[in-house]
Amino acid sequence: MSATPGARAPRPDEELPVELLEARATIDNIDAALIHVLAERFRCTQRVGHIKARHDLPPADPAREARQVARLRALAEESGLDPDFAEKFLAFMVKEVIRHHEDIKAGYRADS
């Protein structure tokens, strides 16, 4: 990241308020948990991709995606998270999952 013009140089951690350091440590732990959960989710979607490929099903399932959007928007609202953000995040994940499913299906075709 580039420095903002006129901004002061960052202070070393030992000069920052303990409260800020504790909040950042919590964020770091949550980020690590998110990565682990996303990795598990993608392992599950890989399995789905193989099942779809074996049964010659399309990589995308627009009806399921629409249900997921509605479900996650509701969960986001209940959790105090911006539902638009949740929908964008889901769209990003689904796009990546579909790409993986297309690659898996292509691999099954190549093996035929």
Tab-separated table of N, CA and C in Angstrom:
chain	number	residue	atom	x	y	z
A	1	MET	N	0.838	-1.182	0.000
A	1	MET	CA	0.000	0.000	0.000
A	1	MET	C	0.878	1.239	0.000
A	2	SER	N	0.416	2.249	-0.676
A	2	SER	CA	1.185	3.489	-0.682
A	2	SER	C	0.704	4.388	0.449
A	3	ALA	N	1.621	5.216	0.913
A	3	ALA	CA	1.308	6.115	2.026
A	3	ALA	C	0.408	7.239	1.529
A	4	THR	N	-0.471	7.678	2.378
A	4	THR	CA	-1.323	8.813	2.067
A	4	THR	C	-0.482	10.073	2.207
A	5	PRO	N	-0.552	10.985	1.210
A	5	PRO	CA	0.235	12.214	1.327
A	5	PRO	C	-0.098	12.948	2.621
A	6	GLY	N	0.914	13.371	3.318
A	6	GLY	CA	0.748	14.108	4.564
A	6	GLY	C	0.510	13.226	5.776
A	7	ALA	N	0.417	11.927	5.574
A	7	ALA	CA	0.183	11.013	6.700
A	7	ALA	C	1.487	10.772	7.444
A	8	ARG	N	1.347	10.541	8.754
A	8	ARG	CA	2.528	10.238	9.560
A	8	ARG	C	2.969	8.804	9.314
A	9	ALA	N	4.238	8.554	9.555
A	9	ALA	CA	4.762	7.191	9.439
A	9	ALA	C	4.072	6.312	10.475
A	10	PRO	N	3.821	5.046	10.143
A	10	PRO	CA	3.162	4.164	11.115
A	10	PRO	C	3.997	4.018	12.380
A	11	ARG	N	3.295	3.895	13.497
A	11	ARG	CA	3.973	3.725	14.782
A	11	ARG	C	4.261	2.251	14.992
A	12	PRO	N	5.368	1.936	15.625
A	12	PRO	CA	5.635	0.535	15.968
A	12	PRO	C	4.540	0.017	16.898
A	13	ASP	N	4.277	-1.287	16.832
A	13	ASP	CA	3.207	-1.877	17.647
A	13	ASP	C	3.341	-1.545	19.129
A	14	GLU	N	4.564	-1.490	19.627
A	14	GLU	CA	4.723	-1.241	21.067
A	14	GLU	C	4.274	0.166	21.467
A	15	GLU	N	4.074	1.043	20.487
A	15	GLU	CA	3.601	2.397	20.785
A	15	GLU	C	2.084	2.529	20.618
A	16	LEU	N	1.434	1.489	20.153
A	16	LEU	CA	-0.011	1.547	19.921
A	16	LEU	C	-0.776	1.175	21.182
A	17	PRO	N	-2.000	1.662	21.315
A	17	PRO	CA	-2.807	1.302	22.490
A	17	PRO	C	-3.047	-0.209	22.543
A	18	VAL	N	-2.978	-0.757	23.732
A	18	VAL	CA	-3.200	-2.196	23.933
A	18	VAL	C	-4.564	-2.596	23.381
A	19	GLU	N	-5.551	-1.757	23.586
A	19	GLU	CA	-6.909	-2.028	23.106
A	19	GLU	C	-6.920	-2.264	21.588
A	20	LEU	N	-6.159	-1.452	20.845
A	20	LEU	CA	-6.070	-1.608	19.395
A	20	LEU	C	-5.372	-2.914	19.040
A	21	LEU	N	-4.287	-3.215	19.727
A	21	LEU	CA	-3.554	-4.457	19.463
A	21	LEU	C	-4.423	-5.683	19.736
A	22	GLU	N	-5.214	-5.622	20.807
A	22	GLU	CA	-6.106	-6.742	21.131
A	22	GLU	C	-7.185	-6.905	20.064
A	23	ALA	N	-7.743	-5.786	19.609
A	23	ALA	CA	-8.768	-5.848	18.563
A	23	ALA	C	-8.182	-6.425	17.278
A	24	ARG	N	-6.969	-6.018	16.940
A	24	ARG	CA	-6.318	-6.547	15.736
A	24	ARG	C	-6.007	-8.033	15.869
A	25	ALA	N	-5.625	-8.464	17.056
A	25	ALA	CA	-5.357	-9.893	17.280
A	25	ALA	C	-6.638	-10.702	17.085
A	26	THR	N	-7.746	-10.165	17.547
A	26	THR	CA	-9.036	-10.832	17.347
A	26	THR	C	-9.353	-10.932	15.859
A	27	ILE	N	-9.142	-9.849	15.131
A	27	ILE	CA	-9.370	-9.849	13.681
A	27	ILE	C	-8.484	-10.891	13.005
A	28	ASP	N	-7.218	-10.955	13.400
A	28	ASP	CA	-6.299	-11.944	12.819
A	28	ASP	C	-6.798	-13.367	13.056
A	29	ASN	N	-7.314	-13.639	14.246
A	29	ASN	CA	-7.853	-14.969	14.550
A	29	ASN	C	-9.083	-15.270	13.703
A	30	ILE	N	-9.949	-14.286	13.547
A	30	ILE	CA	-11.145	-14.474	12.722
A	30	ILE	C	-10.746	-14.707	11.269
A	31	ASP	N	-9.767	-13.941	10.773
A	31	ASP	CA	-9.291	-14.138	9.399
A	31	ASP	C	-8.775	-15.558	9.191
A	32	ALA	N	-8.028	-16.073	10.156
A	32	ALA	CA	-7.515	-17.443	10.055
A	32	ALA	C	-8.670	-18.442	10.020
A	33	ALA	N	-9.668	-18.220	10.867
A	33	ALA	CA	-10.834	-19.115	10.882
A	33	ALA	C	-11.573	-19.054	9.548
A	34	LEU	N	-11.720	-17.859	8.986
A	34	LEU	CA	-12.381	-17.718	7.686
A	34	LEU	C	-11.658	-18.510	6.605
A	35	ILE	N	-10.340	-18.439	6.592
A	35	ILE	CA	-9.565	-19.175	5.590
A	35	ILE	C	-9.789	-20.669	5.739
A	36	HIS	N	-9.779	-21.160	6.970
A	36	HIS	CA	-10.003	-22.594	7.197
A	36	HIS	C	-11.415	-23.007	6.777
A	37	VAL	N	-12.399	-22.183	7.080
A	37	VAL	CA	-13.784	-22.490	6.697
A	37	VAL	C	-13.936	-22.449	5.176
A	38	LEU	N	-13.333	-21.454	4.530
A	38	LEU	CA	-13.397	-21.392	3.068
A	38	LEU	C	-12.723	-22.600	2.428
A	39	ALA	N	-11.603	-23.027	2.975
A	39	ALA	CA	-10.921	-24.212	2.440
A	39	ALA	C	-11.823	-25.434	2.552
A	40	GLU	N	-12.498	-25.582	3.677
A	40	GLU	CA	-13.427	-26.710	3.854
A	40	GLU	C	-14.594	-26.598	2.883
A	41	ARG	N	-15.100	-25.395	2.690
A	41	ARG	CA	-16.204	-25.196	1.748
A	41	ARG	C	-15.775	-25.608	0.346
A	42	PHE	N	-14.584	-25.210	-0.065
A	42	PHE	CA	-14.121	-25.544	-1.409
A	42	PHE	C	-13.836	-27.035	-1.551
A	43	ARG	N	-13.424	-27.706	-0.489
A	43	ARG	CA	-13.295	-29.168	-0.554
A	43	ARG	C	-14.663	-29.798	-0.822
A	44	CYS	N	-15.687	-29.286	-0.164
A	44	CYS	CA	-17.050	-29.801	-0.381
A	44	CYS	C	-17.531	-29.505	-1.799
A	45	THR	N	-17.256	-28.305	-2.293
A	45	THR	CA	-17.718	-27.975	-3.643
A	45	THR	C	-16.948	-28.762	-4.698
A	46	GLN	N	-15.708	-29.130	-4.414
A	46	GLN	CA	-14.968	-30.002	-5.340
A	46	GLN	C	-15.686	-31.349	-5.447
A	47	ARG	N	-16.117	-31.879	-4.313
A	47	ARG	CA	-16.860	-33.147	-4.308
A	47	ARG	C	-18.136	-33.005	-5.139
A	48	VAL	N	-18.854	-31.892	-4.946
A	48	VAL	CA	-20.066	-31.636	-5.726
A	48	VAL	C	-19.728	-31.600	-7.216
A	49	GLY	N	-18.625	-30.973	-7.567
A	49	GLY	CA	-18.210	-30.901	-8.970
A	49	GLY	C	-17.993	-32.275	-9.578
A	50	HIS	N	-17.381	-33.174	-8.824
A	50	HIS	CA	-17.162	-34.539	-9.319
A	50	HIS	C	-18.485	-35.288	-9.461
A	51	ILE	N	-19.381	-35.106	-8.510
A	51	ILE	CA	-20.696	-35.754	-8.593
A	51	ILE	C	-21.444	-35.247	-9.826
A	52	LYS	N	-21.449	-33.936	-10.023
A	52	LYS	CA	-22.125	-33.361	-11.189
A	52	LYS	C	-21.512	-33.888	-12.483
A	53	ALA	N	-20.191	-33.954	-12.544
A	53	ALA	CA	-19.527	-34.419	-13.766
A	53	ALA	C	-19.881	-35.877	-14.053
A	54	ARG	N	-19.879	-36.714	-13.030
A	54	ARG	CA	-20.208	-38.139	-13.228
A	54	ARG	C	-21.640	-38.335	-13.711
A	55	HIS	N	-22.533	-37.449	-13.289
A	55	HIS	CA	-23.948	-37.565	-13.662
A	55	HIS	C	-24.315	-36.636	-14.818
A	56	ASP	N	-23.302	-36.065	-15.461
A	56	ASP	CA	-23.474	-35.170	-16.606
A	56	ASP	C	-24.449	-34.019	-16.306
A	57	LEU	N	-24.310	-33.452	-15.129
A	57	LEU	CA	-25.108	-32.289	-14.741
A	57	LEU	C	-24.315	-31.019	-15.044
A	58	PRO	N	-24.991	-29.910	-15.310
A	58	PRO	CA	-24.272	-28.669	-15.624
A	58	PRO	C	-23.516	-28.137	-14.404
A	59	PRO	N	-22.402	-27.450	-14.655
A	59	PRO	CA	-21.615	-26.883	-13.550
A	59	PRO	C	-22.391	-25.852	-12.726
A	60	ALA	N	-23.259	-25.089	-13.379
A	60	ALA	CA	-24.027	-24.051	-12.677
A	60	ALA	C	-25.441	-24.551	-12.399
A	61	ASP	N	-26.010	-24.063	-11.312
A	61	ASP	CA	-27.386	-24.399	-10.930
A	61	ASP	C	-28.063	-23.098	-10.494
A	62	PRO	N	-28.574	-22.325	-11.483
A	62	PRO	CA	-29.137	-21.007	-11.164
A	62	PRO	C	-30.240	-21.030	-10.102
A	63	ALA	N	-31.069	-22.068	-10.083
A	63	ALA	CA	-32.143	-22.127	-9.077
A	63	ALA	C	-31.545	-22.249	-7.677
A	64	ARG	N	-30.546	-23.107	-7.523
A	64	ARG	CA	-29.876	-23.262	-6.216
A	64	ARG	C	-29.189	-21.959	-5.827
A	65	GLU	N	-28.520	-21.334	-6.795
A	65	GLU	CA	-27.824	-20.078	-6.512
A	65	GLU	C	-28.803	-19.014	-6.021
A	66	ALA	N	-29.988	-18.930	-6.637
A	66	ALA	CA	-30.996	-17.946	-6.215
A	66	ALA	C	-31.466	-18.233	-4.786
A	67	ARG	N	-31.657	-19.517	-4.471
A	67	ARG	CA	-32.056	-19.867	-3.096
A	67	ARG	C	-30.956	-19.501	-2.104
A	68	GLN	N	-29.710	-19.735	-2.492
A	68	GLN	CA	-28.582	-19.408	-1.616
A	68	GLN	C	-28.484	-17.903	-1.378
A	69	VAL	N	-28.699	-17.123	-2.433
A	69	VAL	CA	-28.655	-15.661	-2.288
A	69	VAL	C	-29.706	-15.220	-1.277
A	70	ALA	N	-30.926	-15.709	-1.432
A	70	ALA	CA	-32.001	-15.321	-0.509
A	70	ALA	C	-31.670	-15.753	0.918
A	71	ARG	N	-31.178	-16.978	1.067
A	71	ARG	CA	-30.852	-17.498	2.403
A	71	ARG	C	-29.730	-16.694	3.050
A	72	LEU	N	-28.665	-16.416	2.289
A	72	LEU	CA	-27.530	-15.695	2.866
A	72	LEU	C	-27.842	-14.222	3.115
A	73	ARG	N	-28.685	-13.629	2.282
A	73	ARG	CA	-29.103	-12.242	2.556
A	73	ARG	C	-29.858	-12.186	3.880
A	74	ALA	N	-30.747	-13.157	4.100
A	74	ALA	CA	-31.503	-13.191	5.362
A	74	ALA	C	-30.566	-13.414	6.544
A	75	LEU	N	-29.625	-14.346	6.403
A	75	LEU	CA	-28.651	-14.582	7.475
A	75	LEU	C	-27.830	-13.327	7.759
A	76	ALA	N	-27.437	-12.639	6.694
A	76	ALA	CA	-26.653	-11.412	6.862
A	76	ALA	C	-27.455	-10.377	7.649
A	77	GLU	N	-28.703	-10.193	7.265
A	77	GLU	CA	-29.547	-9.217	7.974
A	77	GLU	C	-29.686	-9.587	9.443
A	78	GLU	N	-29.918	-10.876	9.721
A	78	GLU	CA	-30.046	-11.331	11.111
A	78	GLU	C	-28.761	-11.106	11.904
A	79	SER	N	-27.629	-11.146	11.201
A	79	SER	CA	-26.327	-11.036	11.861
A	79	SER	C	-25.789	-9.614	11.902
A	80	GLY	N	-26.531	-8.666	11.334
A	80	GLY	CA	-26.061	-7.286	11.319
A	80	GLY	C	-24.999	-7.025	10.263
A	81	LEU	N	-24.978	-7.852	9.218
A	81	LEU	CA	-24.029	-7.684	8.113
A	81	LEU	C	-24.790	-7.142	6.910
A	82	ASP	N	-24.163	-6.280	6.155
A	82	ASP	CA	-24.782	-5.710	4.963
A	82	ASP	C	-25.148	-6.836	3.990
A	83	PRO	N	-26.443	-7.035	3.689
A	83	PRO	CA	-26.846	-8.117	2.794
A	83	PRO	C	-26.274	-7.977	1.385
A	84	ASP	N	-26.066	-6.729	0.930
A	84	ASP	CA	-25.462	-6.540	-0.392
A	84	ASP	C	-24.033	-7.073	-0.405
A	85	PHE	N	-23.305	-6.823	0.680
A	85	PHE	CA	-21.943	-7.361	0.785
A	85	PHE	C	-21.982	-8.883	0.771
A	86	ALA	N	-22.896	-9.474	1.541
A	86	ALA	CA	-23.004	-10.936	1.598
A	86	ALA	C	-23.302	-11.502	0.217
A	87	GLU	N	-24.181	-10.844	-0.518
A	87	GLU	CA	-24.523	-11.317	-1.865
A	87	GLU	C	-23.324	-11.223	-2.807
A	88	LYS	N	-22.580	-10.127	-2.729
A	88	LYS	CA	-21.383	-9.977	-3.573
A	88	LYS	C	-20.342	-11.040	-3.228
A	89	PHE	N	-20.186	-11.308	-1.949
A	89	PHE	CA	-19.221	-12.317	-1.506
A	89	PHE	C	-19.635	-13.693	-2.020
A	90	LEU	N	-20.931	-14.014	-1.907
A	90	LEU	CA	-21.429	-15.288	-2.418
A	90	LEU	C	-21.228	-15.372	-3.927
A	91	ALA	N	-21.531	-14.299	-4.648
A	91	ALA	CA	-21.367	-14.296	-6.105
A	91	ALA	C	-19.919	-14.579	-6.484
A	92	PHE	N	-18.984	-13.991	-5.755
A	92	PHE	CA	-17.565	-14.237	-6.012
A	92	PHE	C	-17.233	-15.714	-5.813
A	93	MET	N	-17.720	-16.295	-4.706
A	93	MET	CA	-17.442	-17.710	-4.431
A	93	MET	C	-18.084	-18.610	-5.476
A	94	VAL	N	-19.334	-18.331	-5.823
A	94	VAL	CA	-20.046	-19.168	-6.794
A	94	VAL	C	-19.342	-19.127	-8.143
A	95	LYS	N	-18.886	-17.953	-8.554
A	95	LYS	CA	-18.160	-17.831	-9.826
A	95	LYS	C	-16.923	-18.733	-9.815
A	96	GLU	N	-16.204	-18.736	-8.721
A	96	GLU	CA	-15.007	-19.572	-8.593
A	96	GLU	C	-15.380	-21.054	-8.575
A	97	VAL	N	-16.445	-21.401	-7.875
A	97	VAL	CA	-16.898	-22.797	-7.809
A	97	VAL	C	-17.291	-23.284	-9.201
A	98	ILE	N	-18.039	-22.473	-9.942
A	98	ILE	CA	-18.457	-22.868	-11.294
A	98	ILE	C	-17.238	-23.086	-12.178
A	99	ARG	N	-16.250	-22.216	-12.049
A	99	ARG	CA	-15.013	-22.392	-12.830
A	99	ARG	C	-14.370	-23.734	-12.497
A	100	HIS	N	-14.310	-24.067	-11.208
A	100	HIS	CA	-13.748	-25.363	-10.797
A	100	HIS	C	-14.583	-26.509	-11.356
A	101	HIS	N	-15.912	-26.389	-11.300
A	101	HIS	CA	-16.783	-27.449	-11.804
A	101	HIS	C	-16.611	-27.633	-13.312
A	102	GLU	N	-16.423	-26.529	-14.034
A	102	GLU	CA	-16.173	-26.627	-15.479
A	102	GLU	C	-14.870	-27.369	-15.746
A	103	ASP	N	-13.838	-27.062	-14.975
A	103	ASP	CA	-12.553	-27.756	-15.127
A	103	ASP	C	-12.692	-29.241	-14.810
A	104	ILE	N	-13.434	-29.562	-13.761
A	104	ILE	CA	-13.634	-30.968	-13.385
A	104	ILE	C	-14.368	-31.697	-14.503
A	105	LYS	N	-15.432	-31.082	-15.025
A	105	LYS	CA	-16.219	-31.705	-16.096
A	105	LYS	C	-15.354	-31.911	-17.332
A	106	ALA	N	-14.523	-30.939	-17.661
A	106	ALA	CA	-13.623	-31.073	-18.815
A	106	ALA	C	-12.668	-32.242	-18.606
A	107	GLY	N	-12.211	-32.438	-17.383
A	107	GLY	CA	-11.334	-33.567	-17.078
A	107	GLY	C	-12.030	-34.900	-17.276
A	108	TYR	N	-13.299	-34.979	-16.922
A	108	TYR	CA	-14.065	-36.216	-17.129
A	108	TYR	C	-14.245	-36.479	-18.620
A	109	ARG	N	-14.483	-35.434	-19.399
A	109	ARG	CA	-14.642	-35.595	-20.855
A	109	ARG	C	-13.335	-36.070	-21.476
A	110	ALA	N	-12.227	-35.511	-21.015
A	110	ALA	CA	-10.920	-35.887	-21.569
A	110	ALA	C	-10.596	-37.343	-21.268
A	111	ASP	N	-11.086	-37.851	-20.138
A	111	ASP	CA	-10.822	-39.240	-19.751
A	111	ASP	C	-11.730	-40.223	-20.475
A	112	SER	N	-12.795	-39.721	-21.137
A	112	SER	CA	-13.754	-40.615	-21.804
A	112	SER	C	-13.220	-41.158	-23.101
